[in-house]
XYZ file of C-alpha atoms in Angstrom:
681
model
C 70.235 28.763 44.621
C 72.211 25.582 45.249
C 69.105 23.461 44.596
C 68.379 25.439 41.420
C 71.973 24.940 40.266
C 71.766 21.171 40.856
C 68.404 21.016 39.064
C 69.686 23.018 36.073
C 72.808 20.864 35.728
C 70.699 17.704 35.899
C 68.279 18.950 33.221
C 71.137 19.916 30.868
C 72.894 16.586 31.425
C 69.817 14.466 30.767
C 68.124 15.282 27.421
C 65.478 12.672 28.114
C 64.032 14.961 30.758
C 63.250 17.439 28.010
C 60.240 15.285 27.162
C 58.537 16.823 30.186
C 59.304 20.329 28.902
C 57.920 19.433 25.473
C 54.744 18.146 27.102
C 54.393 21.385 29.039
C 55.058 23.376 25.863
C 52.386 21.530 23.866
C 49.872 21.666 26.704
C 50.324 25.407 27.213
C 50.078 26.047 23.474
C 46.899 23.987 23.016
C 45.187 25.305 26.134
C 46.018 28.927 25.338
C 44.753 28.630 21.767
C 41.666 26.717 22.911
C 40.881 29.280 25.589
C 41.337 32.099 23.069
C 38.973 30.376 20.615
C 36.316 29.795 23.282
C 36.612 33.403 24.422
C 36.249 34.549 20.806
C 33.181 32.342 20.275
C 31.648 33.552 23.533
C 32.223 37.178 22.624
C 30.975 36.628 19.065
C 27.792 34.844 20.157
C 27.179 37.504 22.773
C 27.494 40.227 20.157
C 25.212 38.347 17.757
C 22.458 37.770 20.326
C 22.586 41.339 21.613
C 22.473 42.852 18.121
C 19.720 40.576 16.771
C 16.869 41.525 19.069
C 17.749 40.482 22.624
C 19.581 43.595 23.744
C 22.005 43.326 26.656
C 19.222 41.935 28.852
C 15.474 41.346 28.848
C 13.012 42.762 31.372
C 9.860 40.810 32.206
C 7.318 40.298 34.975
C 8.971 38.352 37.809
C 5.624 36.684 38.625
C 5.714 34.836 35.285
C 5.851 31.050 35.258
C 8.828 31.017 32.872
C 11.750 33.228 31.897
C 11.833 35.566 28.932
C 13.667 34.533 25.741
C 13.998 35.830 22.205
C 14.758 32.566 20.403
C 12.301 29.837 21.375
C 13.136 26.172 21.769
C 11.151 22.992 21.124
C 8.631 23.890 23.846
C 7.589 27.097 22.093
C 7.178 30.608 23.487
C 7.488 31.079 27.270
C 4.424 31.726 29.411
C 4.789 35.307 30.667
C 2.565 37.731 32.528
C 2.249 41.237 31.031
C 4.402 44.012 32.432
C 2.165 46.303 34.509
C 1.635 49.814 33.076
C 4.277 49.465 30.364
C 4.256 53.161 29.261
C 5.266 54.280 32.771
C 7.748 51.436 33.067
C 9.370 52.347 29.761
C 9.762 55.952 30.898
C 11.483 54.851 34.120
C 13.754 52.455 32.257
C 14.871 55.148 29.845
C 15.740 57.401 32.791
C 17.966 54.735 34.338
C 21.671 55.668 33.978
C 23.347 53.550 31.318
C 20.164 52.621 29.421
C 20.385 53.574 25.754
C 17.134 52.112 24.388
C 14.131 50.021 25.459
C 12.344 47.923 22.816
C 9.005 46.183 23.585
C 8.936 42.552 22.471
C 6.591 39.621 22.157
C 7.703 36.137 21.097
C 5.348 33.678 19.460
C 4.725 30.973 16.901
C 2.228 31.085 14.053
C 1.462 29.051 10.953
C 0.374 29.809 7.425
C -0.007 27.786 4.250
C 2.184 27.939 1.180
C -0.858 27.681 -1.075
C -1.766 25.127 -3.728
C -1.001 24.976 -7.426
C -4.452 26.290 -8.358
C -3.822 29.432 -6.285
C -0.730 30.163 -8.381
C -2.614 29.824 -11.657
C -5.460 31.994 -10.422
C -2.951 34.617 -9.289
C -1.419 34.733 -12.780
C -4.841 35.037 -14.394
C -5.814 37.839 -12.010
C -2.699 39.834 -12.916
C -3.638 39.594 -16.606
C -7.309 40.390 -15.918
C -6.346 43.621 -14.150
C -4.557 44.953 -17.230
C -6.373 47.516 -19.416
C -8.604 45.825 -22.018
C -6.822 45.141 -25.286
C -6.788 42.399 -27.968
C -3.472 41.079 -26.589
C -4.818 40.997 -23.015
C -8.000 39.203 -24.148
C -5.965 36.644 -26.115
C -3.755 35.903 -23.096
C -6.790 35.644 -20.854
C -8.399 33.198 -23.263
C -5.299 30.965 -23.222
C -5.186 31.078 -19.421
C -8.901 30.244 -19.255
C -8.319 27.170 -21.418
C -5.494 26.074 -19.120
C -7.648 26.662 -16.022
C -10.500 24.658 -17.520
C -8.156 21.715 -18.123
C -6.771 22.005 -14.576
C -10.268 22.046 -13.054
C -11.139 18.865 -14.914
C -8.146 17.259 -13.180
C -9.412 18.577 -9.839
C -12.842 17.039 -10.516
C -11.211 13.655 -11.150
C -9.236 13.799 -7.874
C -11.270 11.635 -5.510
C -9.112 12.573 -2.498
C -9.558 16.326 -2.720
C -12.155 16.490 0.090
C -9.896 14.650 2.556
C -6.788 16.643 1.640
C -8.633 19.952 1.998
C -10.140 19.033 5.411
C -13.667 19.850 4.205
C -16.799 18.866 6.083
C -19.563 16.978 4.297
C -21.675 20.138 3.870
C -18.711 22.157 2.611
C -17.770 19.402 0.203
C -21.344 19.252 -1.119
C -21.425 22.999 -1.772
C -17.984 23.025 -3.351
C -18.842 20.046 -5.525
C -21.749 22.051 -6.907
C -19.410 24.986 -7.541
C -16.967 22.689 -9.336
C -19.761 21.322 -11.501
C -20.662 24.902 -12.407
C -17.152 25.383 -13.852
C -17.661 22.480 -16.250
C -20.388 24.399 -18.123
C -19.467 26.471 -21.212
C -21.596 29.328 -19.852
C -19.211 29.748 -16.924
C -16.218 30.309 -19.200
C -18.172 32.722 -21.347
C -18.872 34.739 -18.202
C -15.199 34.299 -17.234
C -14.102 36.120 -20.381
C -16.706 38.838 -19.820
C -16.109 39.383 -16.062
C -12.799 37.687 -15.258
C -12.223 39.232 -11.823
C -15.637 38.176 -10.528
C -15.145 34.648 -11.860
C -11.636 34.409 -10.392
C -12.907 35.461 -6.966
C -15.575 32.774 -7.182
C -12.979 30.135 -8.132
C -10.666 31.153 -5.293
C -13.311 30.910 -2.596
C -15.346 27.925 -3.724
C -13.081 25.812 -5.905
C -9.410 26.395 -5.073
C -9.802 25.250 -1.482
C -10.782 21.785 -2.730
C -7.164 21.243 -3.730
C -6.081 21.781 -0.111
C -4.157 24.563 1.555
C -0.732 23.394 0.461
C 2.212 22.939 2.780
C 1.922 24.382 6.287
C 4.741 26.772 7.223
C 5.593 27.545 10.846
C 6.636 31.140 11.478
C 8.549 32.089 14.604
C 8.078 35.795 15.136
C 9.026 38.749 17.280
C 6.339 41.373 17.838
C 7.683 44.873 18.372
C 7.591 48.500 17.352
C 9.192 47.808 13.975
C 10.612 51.273 13.358
C 12.186 51.363 16.795
C 13.463 47.790 16.407
C 15.247 48.718 13.158
C 16.903 51.715 14.849
C 17.900 49.889 18.040
C 19.676 46.935 16.420
C 22.321 48.035 13.898
C 22.602 44.686 12.111
C 18.998 44.945 10.906
C 18.760 45.432 7.136
C 15.912 45.222 4.640
C 16.481 42.790 1.765
C 13.258 43.296 -0.177
C 10.357 45.689 0.287
C 10.133 48.372 2.971
C 9.280 48.813 6.624
C 5.552 49.238 7.324
C 4.596 52.908 7.674
C 4.080 54.179 11.203
C 0.769 52.964 12.587
C 0.247 50.212 9.992
C 0.036 46.526 10.783
C 2.353 44.279 8.843
C 4.830 41.420 8.651
C 8.513 41.289 7.754
C 9.565 37.748 6.886
C 13.021 36.598 7.883
C 14.852 36.298 4.568
C 16.228 32.906 5.547
C 12.691 31.608 6.093
C 11.574 33.272 2.857
C 14.284 31.504 0.847
C 13.883 28.134 2.531
C 10.102 27.768 2.865
C 8.328 30.273 0.617
C 10.464 29.578 -2.425
C 9.643 27.051 -5.143
C 11.013 23.756 -3.717
C 13.051 22.968 -6.844
C 14.802 26.339 -6.594
C 15.437 25.876 -2.863
C 17.106 22.514 -3.549
C 19.314 24.065 -6.247
C 20.341 26.828 -3.830
C 21.317 24.272 -1.206
C 23.342 22.312 -3.738
C 25.172 25.446 -4.861
C 26.113 26.359 -1.289
C 27.613 22.923 -0.723
C 29.452 22.809 -4.051
C 30.860 26.300 -3.487
C 32.447 24.940 -0.305
C 34.307 22.343 -2.347
C 31.970 19.347 -2.063
C 31.485 17.051 -5.068
C 28.325 15.324 -6.197
C 30.325 12.279 -7.209
C 31.666 11.854 -3.658
C 28.780 13.010 -1.445
C 25.741 10.759 -1.104
C 23.775 13.493 0.658
C 24.197 15.847 -2.290
C 23.043 13.188 -4.720
C 19.980 12.771 -2.522
C 19.320 16.506 -2.882
C 19.427 16.084 -6.667
C 16.848 13.309 -6.406
C 14.663 15.473 -4.154
C 14.802 18.293 -6.708
C 13.484 15.889 -9.369
C 10.815 14.654 -6.954
C 9.516 18.249 -6.609
C 8.922 18.438 -10.377
C 5.165 17.570 -10.299
C 4.558 20.517 -7.960
C 6.464 22.831 -10.315
C 4.594 21.655 -13.425
C 1.222 21.986 -11.696
C 1.923 25.591 -10.702
C 3.001 26.788 -14.169
C 0.287 28.003 -16.519
C 0.205 27.184 -20.225
C 1.933 30.387 -21.357
C 4.875 30.006 -19.021
C 5.102 26.279 -19.686
C 5.517 26.891 -23.417
C 8.178 29.538 -22.826
C 10.079 27.272 -20.424
C 9.911 24.399 -22.912
C 11.548 26.597 -25.571
C 14.436 27.375 -23.192
C 14.874 23.717 -22.217
C 14.845 22.578 -25.846
C 17.598 25.077 -26.682
C 19.737 24.103 -23.686
C 19.310 20.329 -24.119
C 19.488 20.401 -27.896
C 16.315 18.488 -28.732
C 12.523 18.758 -28.626
C 10.234 17.041 -26.146
C 7.371 17.325 -23.710
C 7.801 19.726 -20.756
C 7.990 17.048 -18.057
C 10.578 14.971 -19.929
C 12.681 18.053 -20.655
C 12.568 19.203 -17.039
C 13.593 15.757 -15.763
C 16.562 15.673 -18.117
C 17.545 19.205 -17.126
C 17.537 18.202 -13.441
C 19.897 15.256 -14.024
C 22.776 17.155 -12.438
C 26.433 16.253 -11.991
C 29.672 18.054 -11.201
C 30.235 18.826 -14.878
C 26.914 20.479 -15.741
C 25.672 21.924 -12.454
C 27.219 25.404 -12.732
C 25.918 25.978 -16.271
C 22.430 24.678 -15.517
C 22.165 26.629 -12.278
C 22.992 29.795 -14.216
C 20.425 28.971 -16.941
C 17.793 28.233 -14.301
C 18.055 31.647 -12.642
C 18.773 33.660 -15.797
C 16.093 32.222 -18.099
C 13.781 29.762 -16.339
C 13.174 31.372 -12.932
C 11.502 34.496 -14.465
C 8.944 32.141 -16.033
C 8.109 30.367 -12.763
C 6.154 31.355 -9.636
C 9.468 31.465 -7.775
C 7.995 32.708 -4.484
C 4.577 31.886 -3.116
C 4.410 35.240 -1.344
C 5.848 38.544 -2.520
C 6.067 41.942 -0.813
C 2.626 43.478 -0.993
C 0.778 40.179 -0.651
C -1.281 39.240 2.384
C -0.885 36.053 4.379
C -3.307 34.672 6.942
C -1.685 33.482 10.174
C -2.943 31.175 12.881
C -1.445 31.464 16.350
C -0.037 28.109 17.463
C -0.222 29.048 21.141
C -3.800 30.346 21.052
C -7.225 29.650 19.598
C -7.117 32.721 17.385
C -7.404 31.855 13.718
C -7.218 33.813 10.505
C -5.325 37.044 11.302
C -4.410 38.590 7.930
C -1.106 40.434 7.660
C 0.395 42.282 4.739
C 3.931 41.193 3.914
C 5.867 44.448 3.571
C 9.173 42.787 2.769
C 11.983 40.561 4.021
C 14.906 41.393 6.270
C 18.020 39.834 7.739
C 20.622 40.570 10.392
C 23.704 41.588 8.455
C 26.786 39.393 8.842
C 25.116 36.736 11.006
C 25.125 33.750 8.683
C 23.023 34.673 5.675
C 19.969 32.654 4.736
C 21.063 29.490 6.562
C 21.357 31.192 9.947
C 18.738 30.313 12.540
C 18.365 33.937 13.584
C 17.560 34.991 10.004
C 14.493 32.751 9.994
C 12.862 34.916 12.685
C 10.080 37.112 11.332
C 8.982 40.484 12.658
C 5.505 41.920 13.042
C 3.975 44.895 14.770
C 3.123 44.496 18.443
C -0.614 44.967 17.864
C -0.781 42.042 15.421
C 1.244 39.932 17.843
C -1.412 40.578 20.480
C -4.129 39.552 18.027
C -2.331 36.265 17.394
C -1.716 35.582 21.079
C -5.408 36.174 21.826
C -4.938 38.879 24.457
C -7.484 41.691 24.602
C -6.430 45.230 23.766
C -7.561 48.104 26.031
C -10.224 49.061 23.466
C -11.558 45.491 23.503
C -11.669 45.500 27.305
C -13.635 48.765 27.338
C -16.015 47.410 24.704
C -16.539 44.257 26.781
C -17.272 46.397 29.840
C -19.886 48.422 27.948
C -21.518 45.241 26.634
C -21.625 43.757 30.137
C -23.126 46.930 31.604
C -25.768 47.104 28.875
C -26.858 43.612 29.912
C -26.873 44.510 33.603
C -23.907 42.237 34.371
C -20.851 42.791 36.515
C -17.631 42.802 34.534
C -14.874 40.310 35.227
C -12.089 40.938 37.677
C -8.689 42.075 36.394
C -7.265 38.571 36.807
C -10.144 37.103 34.792
C -9.755 39.706 32.026
C -6.319 38.284 31.225
C -7.983 34.975 30.379
C -10.392 36.482 27.854
C -9.842 35.738 24.187
C -11.142 37.877 21.336
C -13.802 36.375 19.128
C -12.549 34.613 16.042
C -15.793 35.224 14.143
C -15.877 38.520 12.272
C -18.861 40.353 10.851
C -19.632 39.671 7.220
C -21.617 41.478 4.588
C -23.107 40.042 1.436
C -23.989 41.728 -1.814
C -27.347 40.786 -3.425
C -26.789 38.849 -6.624
C -28.756 38.674 -9.828
C -29.883 35.319 -11.134
C -27.590 35.664 -14.129
C -24.472 36.336 -12.025
C -21.958 33.821 -10.879
C -22.899 33.005 -7.252
C -21.272 35.549 -4.927
C -19.657 34.805 -1.593
C -19.588 36.545 1.816
C -17.043 39.321 2.151
C -15.440 39.482 5.596
C -14.310 42.688 7.211
C -10.643 42.268 7.982
C -8.940 43.169 11.237
C -8.117 46.891 11.305
C -5.074 47.722 9.167
C -3.908 50.628 11.319
C -3.452 51.394 14.998
C -2.716 54.387 17.162
C 0.414 55.066 19.199
C -1.665 54.598 22.353
C -2.813 51.171 21.196
C 0.773 50.174 20.376
C 2.286 51.162 23.717
C -0.809 51.076 25.904
C -1.664 47.437 25.335
C -0.106 44.582 27.254
C 3.626 44.046 26.728
C 5.207 40.780 27.837
C 8.880 41.739 27.794
C 11.301 44.413 26.673
C 14.865 44.346 25.368
C 17.183 46.830 27.056
C 20.202 48.143 25.131
C 22.832 49.739 27.365
C 25.319 52.448 26.499
C 28.793 51.359 25.292
C 30.491 52.556 28.491
C 27.943 50.979 30.883
C 28.111 47.620 32.671
C 25.021 45.580 31.638
C 25.023 43.526 34.842
C 25.088 46.659 36.994
C 22.367 48.355 34.932
C 20.167 45.238 35.187
C 20.638 45.228 38.960
C 19.568 48.877 39.177
C 16.517 48.193 36.975
C 15.326 45.398 39.263
C 15.915 47.534 42.385
C 13.992 50.481 40.958
C 11.185 48.187 39.829
C 10.904 46.727 43.308
C 10.782 50.184 44.894
C 8.069 51.214 42.405
C 5.986 48.091 43.153
C 6.629 46.757 39.642
C 7.643 43.078 39.924
C 10.561 42.999 37.481
C 13.123 40.349 36.633
C 15.878 40.276 34.042
C 17.770 37.665 32.032
C 21.116 38.288 30.368
C 21.969 37.765 26.703
C 22.945 34.115 27.209
C 19.576 33.148 28.694
C 17.704 35.343 26.212
C 19.317 33.551 23.283
C 17.764 30.281 24.398
C 19.234 27.103 22.982
C 21.255 29.075 20.375
C 23.346 30.635 23.133
C 23.868 27.141 24.526
C 26.738 26.734 22.074
C 28.822 28.938 24.374
C 28.232 26.623 27.324
C 28.933 23.601 25.128
C 32.292 24.983 23.982
C 33.238 25.689 27.585
C 32.349 22.155 28.604
C 34.322 20.738 25.673
C 37.362 22.849 26.575
C 37.099 21.788 30.218
C 36.877 18.098 29.265
C 39.833 18.479 26.900
C 41.841 20.252 29.610
C 41.176 17.485 32.148
C 42.170 14.764 29.675
C 45.286 16.693 28.660
C 46.289 17.203 32.317
C 45.882 13.501 33.053
C 48.031 12.672 30.039
C 50.724 15.148 31.121
C 50.695 13.811 34.694
C 51.067 10.194 33.584
C 53.800 10.772 31.007
C 55.707 13.305 33.124
C 55.523 11.154 36.244
C 56.729 8.111 34.339
C 59.621 10.021 32.733
C 60.756 11.662 35.960
C 60.409 8.408 37.897
C 62.661 6.656 35.382
C 65.215 9.454 35.648
C 65.054 9.293 39.472
C 65.812 5.579 39.394
C 68.849 6.212 37.187
C 70.107 8.778 39.682
C 69.918 6.571 42.763
C 73.718 6.332 42.955
C 74.126 10.073 42.570
C 71.567 10.624 45.305
C 73.511 8.267 47.565
C 76.707 10.255 47.067
C 74.930 13.537 47.856
C 73.393 12.013 50.979
C 76.806 10.613 52.015
C 78.449 14.048 51.876
C 75.775 15.481 54.173
C 72.797 16.544 52.002
C 69.553 16.149 53.853
C 66.590 14.200 52.499
C 64.495 17.333 52.203
C 67.248 18.911 50.095
C 67.249 15.934 47.742
C 63.452 16.086 47.536
C 63.625 19.828 46.818
C 66.277 19.348 44.142
C 64.236 16.706 42.296
C 61.078 18.768 42.637
C 62.957 21.796 41.356
C 63.781 19.864 38.185
C 60.071 19.346 37.493
C 59.346 22.983 38.243
C 62.147 24.081 35.932
C 61.036 21.801 33.093
C 57.387 22.788 33.471
C 58.104 26.515 33.783
C 60.436 26.668 30.761
C 58.194 24.464 28.591
C 54.986 26.320 29.505
C 56.731 29.654 28.985
C 57.855 28.721 25.476
C 54.341 27.394 24.741
C 52.753 30.650 25.866
C 55.225 32.630 23.764
C 54.333 30.585 20.686
C 50.603 30.982 21.333
C 51.027 34.745 21.703
C 52.985 34.808 18.452
C 50.164 32.964 16.677
C 47.353 34.998 18.236
C 48.887 38.416 17.725
C 50.736 37.519 14.542
C 49.128 35.228 12.004
C 45.690 35.439 13.722
C 45.884 39.139 14.471
C 43.290 39.995 11.822
C 41.008 37.136 12.846
C 40.093 33.804 11.277
C 37.870 33.929 8.214
C 34.642 31.921 8.696
C 33.200 30.933 5.311
C 30.550 28.540 6.639
C 27.400 30.642 7.039
C 26.013 28.205 9.591
C 28.847 29.171 11.980
C 28.943 32.918 11.441
C 26.266 33.649 14.039
C 28.353 31.993 16.755
C 31.489 33.854 15.660
C 29.789 37.238 15.638
C 30.193 37.604 11.875
C 32.371 36.284 9.042
C 35.566 36.706 11.098
C 36.382 34.986 14.404
C 38.570 37.082 16.675
C 40.351 34.847 19.249
C 40.820 36.622 22.573
C 43.369 35.863 25.308
C 43.963 38.330 28.131
C 47.163 38.550 30.129
C 45.319 37.178 33.155
C 44.102 34.158 31.186
C 47.612 33.589 29.809
C 49.096 33.691 33.318
C 46.408 31.277 34.492
C 47.287 28.792 31.734
C 51.018 29.044 32.552
C 50.444 28.486 36.276
C 48.050 25.610 35.559
C 50.514 23.755 33.316
C 53.403 24.316 35.731
C 51.230 23.109 38.598
C 50.353 19.917 36.715
C 54.036 19.180 36.027
C 54.930 19.874 39.677
C 52.192 17.486 40.809
C 53.589 14.893 38.411
C 57.063 15.436 39.994
C 55.958 14.784 43.570
C 56.026 10.980 43.456
C 59.410 10.685 41.657
C 60.955 13.280 44.004
C 59.579 11.526 47.083
C 60.726 8.075 45.989
C 64.125 9.374 44.877
C 64.797 11.092 48.204
C 63.555 8.116 50.246
C 66.370 5.766 49.199
C 68.767 5.129 52.170
C 72.388 6.313 51.535
C 73.864 2.783 51.952
C 71.502 1.315 49.374
C 72.147 4.246 47.031
C 75.945 3.802 47.316
C 75.717 0.072 46.561
C 73.564 0.915 43.555
C 76.266 3.312 42.339
C 78.958 0.608 42.764
C 76.848 -1.847 40.795
């Protein structure tokens, strides 16, 4: 108590020592707030990953070369071995205490093509041709035929079409003959008489000469789509519907749909609007002005995709908005000369009046896309697009997780190239019919299904437009046995709210081992791949900041206390002369540092608690969609437990005490005679 009394009197008498307390206060405040933010980000990212397809942990075959993930990185999907006897495994998992749901998953990459401008025009003509015959329908079809004829003349003049379309010499020779056929008046007479037959001919023998258009990579999750939608509450349909039970199909991530399947000009305008809504200005941001230039650069693609009817209607709108007449291209270029003054009005006009006249999306719900697996040799798996979806509250269309697409598990197997049980049985029967031994189980896993499908041709009359082979598509439906009975690479496990995921995962692995099923698990952080890495990055940043802050506090505190100790040399000499021991002097000086650090850190912790539970009690609004995934939604909730708060207080006090050691040691080491002479001086 005597040492504490001396220390308190010294602190009150020397205001300069309060600098140390202020340092402790600021350090405690910053570290507490930083720790609360990191904890909030960690909890938010965890919630986002769990609720967007990963579950609380993933189960996979422990004999796999890599670990299971949901979000792939630059190296693509992991190489996994199928889970043995998945139906039995799923039953056991569901019986494990604490397990709420088990969702089969497959991760993969595929590619499709956005299509060329001729595809868009043919699609418009087909929609008109399917209408009931009428004078109005025939007149529209005649105008579209005239526009198509003019477009095909441009295709014939394009000397690079063979290279751009990746055609072989034989294919190019056949397609050149087909293109020459379209230059004859007789073709267009037949077009008006049998438009659907002519359009099919153009699509298969002429349109491909323009090329496939832009390639689009699709990162997908294969699953039982109905179960997936039930298991993860953030799932929501944006357009279209879920595929019916037992039907193959694709749900595009709405973020991918808006960014890659949308008309490029419209996508650029959307990006500009997002930035301007955040307060950016075109006049001040070079990147935004570059986006304006890119929108104008996409104009040739837009003009090529618009048929004559829509082009005339769009020109009328542009002439009214701009106040003068002109050719479509010139009017569009003037319209896309955007600045801070006209952007809002022109963006509104674009979506209200111009967008309905344009092929805004290359693919719409109900259309079929053909996918190629990037990790396999399988090519040309057609999938119906049933709609688009997103994970609600996780960043909107700019969020990485909302670019993930979903497909049924059977289609995912087709793309990966693995054989289904029915295919294996068929291969066995074929081998036995030839008197051959079938492959071993290990060799079966290496088999790939044939990419050539049976075709059938319809005899044609000499007067018909040449017909083309019609391929039988992959089956559109599947049975429940085929869905669950085929190979499954991994499964997401969702645990009950009152269960400990780590404990449940441990039990799952133990039960798998006892049942001779080689199982391994990864938690949400590993399952999230590089997206979850943001949590580790924030922890590293906080640790680096804490180390730098501690070094700063040590240096400044040590310097301040050392200066004060030198000023008190005479006082120390007097205390030593009246009988105070050196250890008592050392303890008194050290007590000053402890007192300054404890009081300063305590006030800092009180202020941080006031901020966290007061002004931040309802969370911090996150308006940037790119960050919402990592915050767990549009609101970041900082978290600081009492244990973490106590740890920060003890850490700051410990740093100040360490900084006090040298001044206390040097102050107590001065001999009494020297100290007394210093006081006399």
